[in-house]
Short mmCIF file of C-alpha atoms in Angstrom, two decimals:
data_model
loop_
_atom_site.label_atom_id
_atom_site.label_comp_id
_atom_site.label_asym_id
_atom_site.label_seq_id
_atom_site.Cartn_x
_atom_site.Cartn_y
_atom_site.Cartn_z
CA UNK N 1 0.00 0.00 0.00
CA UNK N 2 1.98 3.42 -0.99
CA UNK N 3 1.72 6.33 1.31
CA UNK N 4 0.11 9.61 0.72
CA UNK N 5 1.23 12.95 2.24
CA UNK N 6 -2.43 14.63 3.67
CA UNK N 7 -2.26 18.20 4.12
CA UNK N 8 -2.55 17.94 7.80
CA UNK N 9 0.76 15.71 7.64
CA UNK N 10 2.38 17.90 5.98
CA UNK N 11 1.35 21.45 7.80
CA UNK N 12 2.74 19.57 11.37
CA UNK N 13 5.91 18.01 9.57
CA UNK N 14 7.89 21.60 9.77
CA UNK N 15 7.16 22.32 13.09
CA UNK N 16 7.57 18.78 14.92
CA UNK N 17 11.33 18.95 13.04
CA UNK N 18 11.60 22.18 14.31
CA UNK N 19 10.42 21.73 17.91
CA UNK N 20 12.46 17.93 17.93
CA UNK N 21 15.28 19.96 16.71
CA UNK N 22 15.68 22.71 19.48
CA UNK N 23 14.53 20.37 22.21
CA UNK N 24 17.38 17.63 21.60
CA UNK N 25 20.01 20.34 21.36
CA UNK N 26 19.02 22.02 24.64
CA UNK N 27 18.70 18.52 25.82
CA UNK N 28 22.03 17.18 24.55
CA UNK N 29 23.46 20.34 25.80
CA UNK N 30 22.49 20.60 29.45
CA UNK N 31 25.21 19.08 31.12
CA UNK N 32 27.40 22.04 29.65
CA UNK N 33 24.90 24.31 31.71
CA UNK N 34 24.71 22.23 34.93
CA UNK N 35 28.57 22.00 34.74
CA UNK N 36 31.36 23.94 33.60
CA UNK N 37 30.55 25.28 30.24
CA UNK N 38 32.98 25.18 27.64
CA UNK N 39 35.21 23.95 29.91
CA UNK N 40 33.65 20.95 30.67
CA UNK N 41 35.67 17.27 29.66
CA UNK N 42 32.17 16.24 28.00
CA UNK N 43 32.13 19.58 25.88
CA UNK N 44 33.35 17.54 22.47
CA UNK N 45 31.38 14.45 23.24
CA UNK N 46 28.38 17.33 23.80
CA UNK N 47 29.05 18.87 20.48
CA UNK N 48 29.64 16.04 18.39
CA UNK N 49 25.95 14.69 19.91
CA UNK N 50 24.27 17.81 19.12
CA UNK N 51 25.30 17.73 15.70
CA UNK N 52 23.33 14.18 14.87
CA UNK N 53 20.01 16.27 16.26
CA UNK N 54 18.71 17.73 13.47
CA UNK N 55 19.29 13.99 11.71
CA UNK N 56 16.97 12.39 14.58
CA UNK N 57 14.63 15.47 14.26
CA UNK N 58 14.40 14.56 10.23
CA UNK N 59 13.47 10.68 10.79
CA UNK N 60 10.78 12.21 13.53
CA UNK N 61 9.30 14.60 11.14
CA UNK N 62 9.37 11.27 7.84
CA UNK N 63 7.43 9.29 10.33
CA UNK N 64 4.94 12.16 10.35
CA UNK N 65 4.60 13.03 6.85
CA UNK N 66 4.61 9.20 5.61
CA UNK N 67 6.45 10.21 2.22
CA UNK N 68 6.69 7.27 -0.44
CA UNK N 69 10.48 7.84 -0.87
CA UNK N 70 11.93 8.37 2.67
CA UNK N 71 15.12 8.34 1.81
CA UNK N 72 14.82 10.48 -1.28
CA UNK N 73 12.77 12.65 1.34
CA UNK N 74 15.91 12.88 3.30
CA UNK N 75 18.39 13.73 0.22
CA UNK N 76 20.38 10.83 0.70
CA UNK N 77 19.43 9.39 -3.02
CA UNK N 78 19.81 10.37 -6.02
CA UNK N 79 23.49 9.11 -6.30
CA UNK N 80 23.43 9.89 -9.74
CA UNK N 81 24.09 11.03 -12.57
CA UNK N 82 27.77 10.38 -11.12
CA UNK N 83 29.33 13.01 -12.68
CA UNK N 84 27.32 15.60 -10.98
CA UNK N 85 27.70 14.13 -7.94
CA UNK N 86 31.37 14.38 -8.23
CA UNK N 87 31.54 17.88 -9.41
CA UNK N 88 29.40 19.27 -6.37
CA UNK N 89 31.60 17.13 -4.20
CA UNK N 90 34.32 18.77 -5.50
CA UNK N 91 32.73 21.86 -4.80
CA UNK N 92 31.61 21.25 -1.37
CA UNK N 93 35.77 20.09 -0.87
CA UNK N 94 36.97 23.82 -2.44
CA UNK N 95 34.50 26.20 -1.66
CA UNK N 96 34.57 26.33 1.93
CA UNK N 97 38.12 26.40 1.77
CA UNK N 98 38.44 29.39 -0.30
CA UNK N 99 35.96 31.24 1.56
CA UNK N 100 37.59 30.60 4.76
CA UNK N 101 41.43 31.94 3.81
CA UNK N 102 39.83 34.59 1.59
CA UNK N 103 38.24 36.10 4.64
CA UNK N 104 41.96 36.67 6.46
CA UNK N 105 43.05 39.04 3.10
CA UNK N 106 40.18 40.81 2.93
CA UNK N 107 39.88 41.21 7.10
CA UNK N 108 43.38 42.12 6.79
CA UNK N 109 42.74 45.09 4.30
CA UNK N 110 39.90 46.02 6.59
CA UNK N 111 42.19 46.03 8.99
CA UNK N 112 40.37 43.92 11.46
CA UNK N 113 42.66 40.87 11.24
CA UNK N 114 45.84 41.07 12.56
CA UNK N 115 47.93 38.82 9.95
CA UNK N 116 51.41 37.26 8.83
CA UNK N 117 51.20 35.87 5.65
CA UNK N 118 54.66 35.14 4.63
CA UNK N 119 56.34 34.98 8.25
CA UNK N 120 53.71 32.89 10.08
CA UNK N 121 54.80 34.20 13.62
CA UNK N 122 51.60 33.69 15.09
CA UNK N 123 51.35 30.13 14.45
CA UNK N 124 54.86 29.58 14.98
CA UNK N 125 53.79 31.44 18.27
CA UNK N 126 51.59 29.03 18.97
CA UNK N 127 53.33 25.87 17.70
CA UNK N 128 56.44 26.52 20.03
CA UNK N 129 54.14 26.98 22.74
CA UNK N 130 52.87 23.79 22.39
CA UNK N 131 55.66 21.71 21.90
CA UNK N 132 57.20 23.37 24.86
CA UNK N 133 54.16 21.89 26.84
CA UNK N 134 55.02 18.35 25.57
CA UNK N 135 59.04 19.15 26.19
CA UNK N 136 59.47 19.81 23.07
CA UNK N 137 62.97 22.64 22.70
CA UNK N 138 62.67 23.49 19.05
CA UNK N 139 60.30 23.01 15.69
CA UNK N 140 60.90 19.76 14.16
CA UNK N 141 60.13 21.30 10.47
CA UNK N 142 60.84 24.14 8.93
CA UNK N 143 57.40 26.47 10.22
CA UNK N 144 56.51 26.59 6.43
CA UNK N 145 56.11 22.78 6.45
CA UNK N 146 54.08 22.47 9.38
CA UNK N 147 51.71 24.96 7.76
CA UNK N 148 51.58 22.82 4.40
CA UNK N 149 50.47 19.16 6.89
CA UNK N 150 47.97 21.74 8.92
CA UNK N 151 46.38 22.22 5.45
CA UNK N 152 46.67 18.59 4.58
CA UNK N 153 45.13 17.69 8.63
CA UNK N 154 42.52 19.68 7.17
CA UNK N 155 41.27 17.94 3.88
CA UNK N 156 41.70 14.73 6.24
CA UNK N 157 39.15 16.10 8.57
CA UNK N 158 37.18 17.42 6.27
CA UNK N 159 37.08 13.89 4.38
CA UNK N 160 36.80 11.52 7.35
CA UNK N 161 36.85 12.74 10.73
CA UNK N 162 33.83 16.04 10.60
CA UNK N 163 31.91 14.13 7.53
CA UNK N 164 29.63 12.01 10.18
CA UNK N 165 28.58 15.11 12.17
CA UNK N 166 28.50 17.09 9.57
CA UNK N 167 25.99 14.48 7.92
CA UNK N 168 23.62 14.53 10.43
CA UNK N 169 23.05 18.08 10.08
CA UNK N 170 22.62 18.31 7.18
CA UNK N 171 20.28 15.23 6.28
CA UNK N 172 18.13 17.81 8.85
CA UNK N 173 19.06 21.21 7.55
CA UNK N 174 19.19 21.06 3.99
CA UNK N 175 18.39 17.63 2.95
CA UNK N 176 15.03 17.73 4.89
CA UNK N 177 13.90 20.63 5.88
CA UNK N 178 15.19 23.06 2.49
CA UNK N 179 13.30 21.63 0.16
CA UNK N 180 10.24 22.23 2.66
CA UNK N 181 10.93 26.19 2.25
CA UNK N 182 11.16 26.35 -1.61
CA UNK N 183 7.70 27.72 -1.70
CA UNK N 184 8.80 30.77 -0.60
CA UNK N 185 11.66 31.63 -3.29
CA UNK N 186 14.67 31.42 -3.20
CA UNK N 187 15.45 34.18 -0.60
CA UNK N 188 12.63 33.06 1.95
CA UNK N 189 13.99 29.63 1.64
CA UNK N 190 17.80 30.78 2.60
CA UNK N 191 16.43 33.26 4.78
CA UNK N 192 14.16 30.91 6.91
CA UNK N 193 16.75 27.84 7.19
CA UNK N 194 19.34 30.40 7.88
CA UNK N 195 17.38 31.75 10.93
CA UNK N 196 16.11 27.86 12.00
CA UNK N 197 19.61 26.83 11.95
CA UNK N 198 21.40 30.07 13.71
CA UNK N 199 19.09 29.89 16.21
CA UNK N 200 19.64 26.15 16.52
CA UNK N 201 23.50 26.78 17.86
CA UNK N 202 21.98 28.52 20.96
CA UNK N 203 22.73 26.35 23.85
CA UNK N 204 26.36 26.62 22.51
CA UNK N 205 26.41 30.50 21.37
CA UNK N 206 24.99 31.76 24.62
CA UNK N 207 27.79 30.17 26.92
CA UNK N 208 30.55 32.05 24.44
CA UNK N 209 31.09 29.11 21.62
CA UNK N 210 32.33 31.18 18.83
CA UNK N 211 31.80 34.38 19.96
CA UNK N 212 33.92 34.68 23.42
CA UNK N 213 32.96 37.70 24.82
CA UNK N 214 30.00 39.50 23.13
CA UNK N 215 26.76 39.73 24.68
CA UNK N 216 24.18 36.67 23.77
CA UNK N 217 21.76 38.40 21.80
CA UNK N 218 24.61 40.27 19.77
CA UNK N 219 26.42 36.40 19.08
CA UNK N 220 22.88 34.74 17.90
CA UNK N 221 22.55 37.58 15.34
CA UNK N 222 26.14 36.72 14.31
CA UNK N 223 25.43 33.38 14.24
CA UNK N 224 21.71 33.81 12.21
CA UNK N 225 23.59 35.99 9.80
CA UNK N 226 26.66 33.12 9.22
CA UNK N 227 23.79 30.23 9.31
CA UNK N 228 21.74 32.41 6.43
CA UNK N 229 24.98 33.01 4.31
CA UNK N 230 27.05 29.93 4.58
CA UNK N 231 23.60 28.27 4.64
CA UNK N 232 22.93 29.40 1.13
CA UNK N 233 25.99 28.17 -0.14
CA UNK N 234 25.24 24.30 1.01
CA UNK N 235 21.91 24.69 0.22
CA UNK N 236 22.99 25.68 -3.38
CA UNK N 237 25.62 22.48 -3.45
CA UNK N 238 21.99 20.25 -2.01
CA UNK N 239 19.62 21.55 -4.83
CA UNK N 240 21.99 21.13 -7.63
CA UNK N 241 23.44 18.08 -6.86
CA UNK N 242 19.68 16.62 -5.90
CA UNK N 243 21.65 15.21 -2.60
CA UNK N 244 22.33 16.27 0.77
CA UNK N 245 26.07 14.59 -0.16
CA UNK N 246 27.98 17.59 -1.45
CA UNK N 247 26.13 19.94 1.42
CA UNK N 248 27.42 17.37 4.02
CA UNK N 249 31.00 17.66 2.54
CA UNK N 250 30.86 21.05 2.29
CA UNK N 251 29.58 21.32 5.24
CA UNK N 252 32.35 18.97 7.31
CA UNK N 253 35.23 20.79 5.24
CA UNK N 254 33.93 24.33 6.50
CA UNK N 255 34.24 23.12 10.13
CA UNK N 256 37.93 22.12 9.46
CA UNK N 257 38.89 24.97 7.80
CA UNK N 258 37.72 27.83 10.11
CA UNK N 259 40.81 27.36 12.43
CA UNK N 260 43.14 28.23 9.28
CA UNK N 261 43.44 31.72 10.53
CA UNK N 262 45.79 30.23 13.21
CA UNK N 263 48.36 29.75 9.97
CA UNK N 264 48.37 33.73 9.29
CA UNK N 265 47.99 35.77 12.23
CA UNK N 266 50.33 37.65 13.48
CA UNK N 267 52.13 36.91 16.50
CA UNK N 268 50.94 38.39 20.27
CA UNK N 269 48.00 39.46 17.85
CA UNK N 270 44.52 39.37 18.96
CA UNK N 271 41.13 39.81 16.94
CA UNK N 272 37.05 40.36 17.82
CA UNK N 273 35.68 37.17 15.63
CA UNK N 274 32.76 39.61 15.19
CA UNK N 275 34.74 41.38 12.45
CA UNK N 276 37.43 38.89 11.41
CA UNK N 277 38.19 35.36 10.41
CA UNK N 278 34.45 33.39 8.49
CA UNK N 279 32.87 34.20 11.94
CA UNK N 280 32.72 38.36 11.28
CA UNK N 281 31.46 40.37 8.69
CA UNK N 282 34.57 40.64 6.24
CA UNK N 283 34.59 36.95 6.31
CA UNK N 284 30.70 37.09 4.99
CA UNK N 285 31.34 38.77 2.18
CA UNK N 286 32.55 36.44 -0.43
CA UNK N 287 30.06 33.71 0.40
CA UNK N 288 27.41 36.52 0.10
CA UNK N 289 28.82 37.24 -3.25
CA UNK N 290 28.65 33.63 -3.92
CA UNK N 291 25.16 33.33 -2.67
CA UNK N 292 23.93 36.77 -4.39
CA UNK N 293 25.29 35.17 -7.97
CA UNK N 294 23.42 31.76 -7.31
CA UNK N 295 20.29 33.08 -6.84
CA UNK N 296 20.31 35.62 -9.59
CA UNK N 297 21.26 33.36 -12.33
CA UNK N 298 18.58 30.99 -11.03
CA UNK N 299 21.08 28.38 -9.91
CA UNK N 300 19.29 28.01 -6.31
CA UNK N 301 16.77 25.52 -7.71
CA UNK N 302 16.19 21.87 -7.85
CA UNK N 303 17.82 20.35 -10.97
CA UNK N 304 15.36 19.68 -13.37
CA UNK N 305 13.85 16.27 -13.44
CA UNK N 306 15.00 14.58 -16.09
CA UNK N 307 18.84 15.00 -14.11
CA UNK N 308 17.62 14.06 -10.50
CA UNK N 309 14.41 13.23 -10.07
CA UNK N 310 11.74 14.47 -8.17
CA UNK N 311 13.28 16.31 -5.24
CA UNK N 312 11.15 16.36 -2.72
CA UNK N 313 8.95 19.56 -2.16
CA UNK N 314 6.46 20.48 0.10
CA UNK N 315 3.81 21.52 -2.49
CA UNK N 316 3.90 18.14 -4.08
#
């Protein structure tokens, strides 16, 4: 007997994901509260917990809706064709990248990040100071190669250690709940998800996760406004490719690469993350521009059907 989506299935859908969502993540995240915040010895295993939320929050809201195709539902298929898939993998490898070291150059020549770009002091800074932790007297390498195998540690992150939690975001974020928000455009959609999924980093962004320092209500806005931006970019890499896949990747390689600003700043240097580095405005800027240019050449769209499918929507 196939399935049918009723109306009233698919009206409580959004908001059961929503609600399942938020209430893991403030669940997941309590013992950070009770105890000792970021400083607590469970804060990874609390992180890397939270992350799989929006994942259990999807299955929730498929048991709801009843959809013929769960899987399809949840973006994990279509696979194919395979040469699409591997270009917006290959996207969702580079892209966050770029975006990430572009944002040092162009915080630089606003003047808001602090940087050494062809004498790394800062992270040999830092590197030394480790090392003399361990008992370590000198560099092993030359400072340039450690900063070549920090690059390398992060494609191997970004390929096998953050592609799991990054996954079960995004099977939530963008290969559930995006295609739910296509009905209104292409800048409700990125607006809406952007918003859902700022909002979602709460119980971290309220105890100083990203944002050390600044007031709560300022670090959610920060936080909304990276979710909406970077949030358009994965959802871009999820629509064309017809699979959550390439959003995951790109996803899981942006988490690796926001720590490359450690490579380039300057030594004894110090930064508000509100202005510099992917987390502050100068780092928003090319992903905007990225964003802007997808959705004015029509490129934030489901690929047509006769390439992927039906993608699931919410008006079908």
């Amino acid at each position: 007997m196939q399935e049918t989506l009723t109306p009233t299935r698919r009206r409580l859908a959004l908001p059961i994901f929503i609600a399942c969502a938020y209430g893991l993540a403030w669940l997941v995240a309590l013992p950070l509260w009770l105890g000792d915040g970021l400083n607590s010895p469970w804060f990874m295993v609390v992180t890397i917990a939270m992350m799989f939320t929006p994942a259990v929050a999807a299955l929730v809201a498929v048991l709801v809706e009843r959809p013929q195709k769960k899987a399809r539902a949840l973006g994990l298929v279509p696979l194919q064709p395979v040469g699409r898939l591997l270009r917006h993998l290959a996207l969702g490898l580079v892209v966050p990248i770029v975006v990430c070291l572009a944002a040092l150059p162009i915080g630089h020549l606003a003047g808001v990040f602090p940087a050494d770009f062809t004498g790394l002091s800062g992270f040999q800074q830092i590197t030394e100071q480790q090392l003399a932790q361990a008992g370590v007297d000198e560099l092993p390498l030359p400072i340039e190669t450690l900063a070549a195998l920090q690059i390398i540690n992060v494609l191997v992150a970004a390929l096998v250690i953050n592609l799991l939690p990054a996954l079960g975001e995004e099977i939530g974020w963008r290969g559930w709940m995006l295609p739910k928000l296509l009905r209104f455009g292409p800048w409700g959609a990125i607006g809406i998800s952007g918003i859902i999924w700022g909002l979602w980093h709460a119980p971290l962004i309220l105890l100083g996760y990203n944002y050390p320092g600044t007031p709560g209500w300022l670090a959610l806005i920060a936080m909304v406004a990276l979710c909406t931006i970077m949030g358009g970019v994965f959802g871009w890499l999820r629509l064309r490719s017809g699979s959550v896949w390439p959003a995951a990747l790109a996803h899981s390689t942006f988490n690796a690469a926001a720590t490359t600003y450690l490579l380039f700043i300057a030594a004894d240097a110090t930064f508000d993350p509100l202005q510099a580095t992917i987390t502050g405005w100068t780092g928003w800027i090319l992903p905007a521009v990225v964003v802007l240019l997808v959705v004015l050449t029509g490129r934030f769209s489901p690929v047509s059907q006769e390439t992927a499918g039906d993608l699931p929507r919410d008006d079908q």
